[in-house]
Amino acid sequence: MIIAMIALGTVFGIIGGMGLGGGIVLVPALTMLLGFSQLRAQGAALICSLPMSACAIVIHIKNKNVYIKESLVIALFGAITASLSAFLANNTDNAILSKVFACALLALGIQSCIKIVTNFKKNNNKSNTK
Amino acid sequence: MEKLKYYLKLALIGLCGGAVNGFLGSGGGIIVLFGILKLKKDRVKAHASCLLAIAPMSVISAAVYVCKSSEGFWDFVPVIISGGAGGIIGAKLLSKINKNILGIIFTGIIIFSGVRMLLL
């Protein structure tokens, strides 16, 4: 179990480090492969994202790569809804939570499918004009 | 007036991102990134700003999850530690790997997971 968790963590970290959305892959992996409840998997994904983003943020701020004022305004208002919706999630049935999560995954999947196809077309057009 | 509108837009991005991040435990970053890119052009800076904007929301949501949980989160320590190590590897690999192939694999995984979760 521990080895499986370390393996999952590493894969999630690599995906997250590449900026592809590690949490969104970690949650289904924890529920489907290791049998954790949806709520606990979501909590774990939140906690796991913290040390990694902390490191990344320090590097980005040092490189002056951040819109600091804008980020702080977003964070301030986001914190209000984040705490409310976290309470809501903790009072929601796991089965419902998992279905909502699945819909969000599919929406994201369809969106990235569209992006892949348009990128592919663009590259094709470029190579045709060469 | 223009400035007020700009700040209202930022507030709205925050409210939406926070709601998703707290309820689903992830995904708020995608909303915030989408929002920042509507207002700003620089993609790299948008990505980095998104991380900074999401972090306080994640801290607060994580605190709620931990306080409300009856089982605690200690059994996830291996995932947290190896996740940090993986993050460093990922950031270093980023420039060496074909992002198109990575995107296709990632899309495949999330669609498969979404369908499975919806059906089970």
mmCIF file of N, CA and C in Angstrom, chain A residues 12 16-17 45-63 66, chain B residues 47-59 80 83-85 87-88 91:
data_model
loop_
_atom_site.group_PDB
_atom_site.id
_atom_site.type_symbol
_atom_site.label_atom_id
_atom_site.label_comp_id
_atom_site.label_asym_id
_atom_site.label_seq_id
_atom_site.Cartn_x
_atom_site.Cartn_y
_atom_site.Cartn_z
ATOM 1 N N PHE A 12 1.962 11.807 -9.718
ATOM 2 C CA PHE A 12 1.159 13.019 -9.544
ATOM 3 C C PHE A 12 2.059 14.253 -9.492
ATOM 4 N N GLY A 16 2.018 17.348 -11.916
ATOM 5 C CA GLY A 16 1.802 18.673 -11.321
ATOM 6 C C GLY A 16 2.958 19.618 -11.614
ATOM 7 N N GLY A 17 4.180 19.098 -11.524
ATOM 8 C CA GLY A 17 5.373 19.898 -11.775
ATOM 9 C C GLY A 17 5.412 20.411 -13.200
ATOM 10 N N ALA A 45 -5.574 15.531 -2.039
ATOM 11 C CA ALA A 45 -5.064 16.274 -3.197
ATOM 12 C C ALA A 45 -4.770 17.722 -2.803
ATOM 13 N N LEU A 46 -5.655 18.295 -1.985
ATOM 14 C CA LEU A 46 -5.448 19.679 -1.526
ATOM 15 C C LEU A 46 -4.157 19.791 -0.722
ATOM 16 N N ILE A 47 -3.992 18.865 0.241
ATOM 17 C CA ILE A 47 -2.817 18.930 1.109
ATOM 18 C C ILE A 47 -1.545 18.695 0.283
ATOM 19 N N CYS A 48 -1.603 17.695 -0.639
ATOM 20 C CA CYS A 48 -0.418 17.371 -1.446
ATOM 21 C C CYS A 48 0.021 18.550 -2.299
ATOM 22 N N SER A 49 -0.946 19.360 -2.740
ATOM 23 C CA SER A 49 -0.579 20.443 -3.654
ATOM 24 C C SER A 49 0.178 21.562 -2.924
ATOM 25 N N LEU A 50 0.026 21.623 -1.589
ATOM 26 C CA LEU A 50 0.597 22.767 -0.862
ATOM 27 C C LEU A 50 2.134 22.865 -0.905
ATOM 28 N N PRO A 51 2.884 21.782 -0.512
ATOM 29 C CA PRO A 51 4.343 21.959 -0.510
ATOM 30 C C PRO A 51 4.887 22.263 -1.899
ATOM 31 N N MET A 52 4.286 21.583 -2.906
ATOM 32 C CA MET A 52 4.778 21.794 -4.262
ATOM 33 C C MET A 52 4.538 23.216 -4.741
ATOM 34 N N SER A 53 3.310 23.729 -4.494
ATOM 35 C CA SER A 53 3.074 25.095 -4.983
ATOM 36 C C SER A 53 3.907 26.100 -4.201
ATOM 37 N N ALA A 54 4.146 25.816 -2.908
ATOM 38 C CA ALA A 54 4.965 26.744 -2.123
ATOM 39 C C ALA A 54 6.347 26.910 -2.760
ATOM 40 N N CYS A 55 6.971 25.770 -3.131
ATOM 41 C CA CYS A 55 8.298 25.836 -3.763
ATOM 42 C C CYS A 55 8.227 26.622 -5.067
ATOM 43 N N ALA A 56 7.239 26.274 -5.893
ATOM 44 C CA ALA A 56 7.123 26.916 -7.210
ATOM 45 C C ALA A 56 6.895 28.420 -7.068
ATOM 46 N N ILE A 57 6.040 28.809 -6.087
ATOM 47 C CA ILE A 57 5.715 30.231 -5.913
ATOM 48 C C ILE A 57 6.967 31.033 -5.553
ATOM 49 N N VAL A 58 7.777 30.472 -4.628
ATOM 50 C CA VAL A 58 9.006 31.177 -4.225
ATOM 51 C C VAL A 58 9.885 31.437 -5.455
ATOM 52 N N ILE A 59 10.055 30.401 -6.281
ATOM 53 C CA ILE A 59 10.896 30.551 -7.487
ATOM 54 C C ILE A 59 10.313 31.621 -8.419
ATOM 55 N N HIS A 60 9.001 31.551 -8.630
ATOM 56 C CA HIS A 60 8.365 32.505 -9.560
ATOM 57 C C HIS A 60 8.452 33.944 -9.048
ATOM 58 N N ILE A 61 8.277 34.144 -7.736
ATOM 59 C CA ILE A 61 8.333 35.510 -7.194
ATOM 60 C C ILE A 61 9.768 36.049 -7.308
ATOM 61 N N LYS A 62 10.749 35.175 -7.032
ATOM 62 C CA LYS A 62 12.154 35.577 -7.175
ATOM 63 C C LYS A 62 12.437 36.025 -8.602
ATOM 64 N N ASN A 63 11.858 35.304 -9.563
ATOM 65 C CA ASN A 63 12.078 35.640 -10.977
ATOM 66 C C ASN A 63 11.185 36.785 -11.450
ATOM 67 N N VAL A 66 5.289 37.083 -11.487
ATOM 68 C CA VAL A 66 3.934 36.973 -10.945
ATOM 69 C C VAL A 66 3.237 38.340 -10.959
ATOM 70 N N HIS B 47 0.382 31.676 -15.509
ATOM 71 C CA HIS B 47 0.517 30.385 -14.824
ATOM 72 C C HIS B 47 1.037 30.581 -13.401
ATOM 73 N N ALA B 48 2.093 31.396 -13.274
ATOM 74 C CA ALA B 48 2.715 31.614 -11.969
ATOM 75 C C ALA B 48 1.750 32.345 -11.027
ATOM 76 N N SER B 49 1.035 33.337 -11.551
ATOM 77 C CA SER B 49 0.095 34.096 -10.722
ATOM 78 C C SER B 49 -1.032 33.206 -10.230
ATOM 79 N N CYS B 50 -1.417 32.282 -11.108
ATOM 80 C CA CYS B 50 -2.475 31.344 -10.773
ATOM 81 C C CYS B 50 -2.079 30.511 -9.553
ATOM 82 N N LEU B 51 -0.825 30.065 -9.520
ATOM 83 C CA LEU B 51 -0.326 29.290 -8.374
ATOM 84 C C LEU B 51 -0.441 30.103 -7.090
ATOM 85 N N LEU B 52 -0.033 31.380 -7.164
ATOM 86 C CA LEU B 52 -0.067 32.238 -5.973
ATOM 87 C C LEU B 52 -1.514 32.495 -5.540
ATOM 88 N N ALA B 53 -2.403 32.692 -6.509
ATOM 89 C CA ALA B 53 -3.803 32.983 -6.179
ATOM 90 C C ALA B 53 -4.493 31.780 -5.550
ATOM 91 N N ILE B 54 -4.128 30.580 -6.024
ATOM 92 C CA ILE B 54 -4.804 29.363 -5.559
ATOM 93 C C ILE B 54 -4.317 28.927 -4.174
ATOM 94 N N ALA B 55 -3.034 29.189 -3.874
ATOM 95 C CA ALA B 55 -2.451 28.667 -2.628
ATOM 96 C C ALA B 55 -3.268 29.005 -1.369
ATOM 97 N N PRO B 56 -3.661 30.281 -1.146
ATOM 98 C CA PRO B 56 -4.442 30.557 0.067
ATOM 99 C C PRO B 56 -5.792 29.827 0.087
ATOM 100 N N MET B 57 -6.410 29.681 -1.102
ATOM 101 C CA MET B 57 -7.687 28.945 -1.160
ATOM 102 C C MET B 57 -7.458 27.494 -0.761
ATOM 103 N N SER B 58 -6.354 26.898 -1.258
ATOM 104 C CA SER B 58 -6.066 25.501 -0.933
ATOM 105 C C SER B 58 -5.780 25.345 0.548
ATOM 106 N N VAL B 59 -5.063 26.308 1.137
ATOM 107 C CA VAL B 59 -4.757 26.217 2.569
ATOM 108 C C VAL B 59 -6.056 26.205 3.369
ATOM 109 N N ILE B 80 2.241 12.690 -0.044
ATOM 110 C CA ILE B 80 2.642 14.104 0.044
ATOM 111 C C ILE B 80 4.145 14.251 -0.205
ATOM 112 N N GLY B 83 5.079 13.227 -3.719
ATOM 113 C CA GLY B 83 4.525 14.244 -4.628
ATOM 114 C C GLY B 83 5.469 15.421 -4.781
ATOM 115 N N GLY B 84 6.067 15.838 -3.670
ATOM 116 C CA GLY B 84 7.027 16.941 -3.717
ATOM 117 C C GLY B 84 8.232 16.585 -4.572
ATOM 118 N N ALA B 85 8.745 15.332 -4.377
ATOM 119 C CA ALA B 85 9.902 14.880 -5.168
ATOM 120 C C ALA B 85 9.534 14.833 -6.651
ATOM 121 N N GLY B 87 7.343 16.555 -8.142
ATOM 122 C CA GLY B 87 7.189 17.927 -8.642
ATOM 123 C C GLY B 87 8.494 18.492 -9.167
ATOM 124 N N ILE B 88 9.572 18.198 -8.430
ATOM 125 C CA ILE B 88 10.893 18.691 -8.867
ATOM 126 C C ILE B 88 11.295 17.997 -10.179
ATOM 127 N N ALA B 91 9.225 19.432 -13.070
ATOM 128 C CA ALA B 91 9.642 20.771 -13.488
ATOM 129 C C ALA B 91 10.921 20.703 -14.322
#
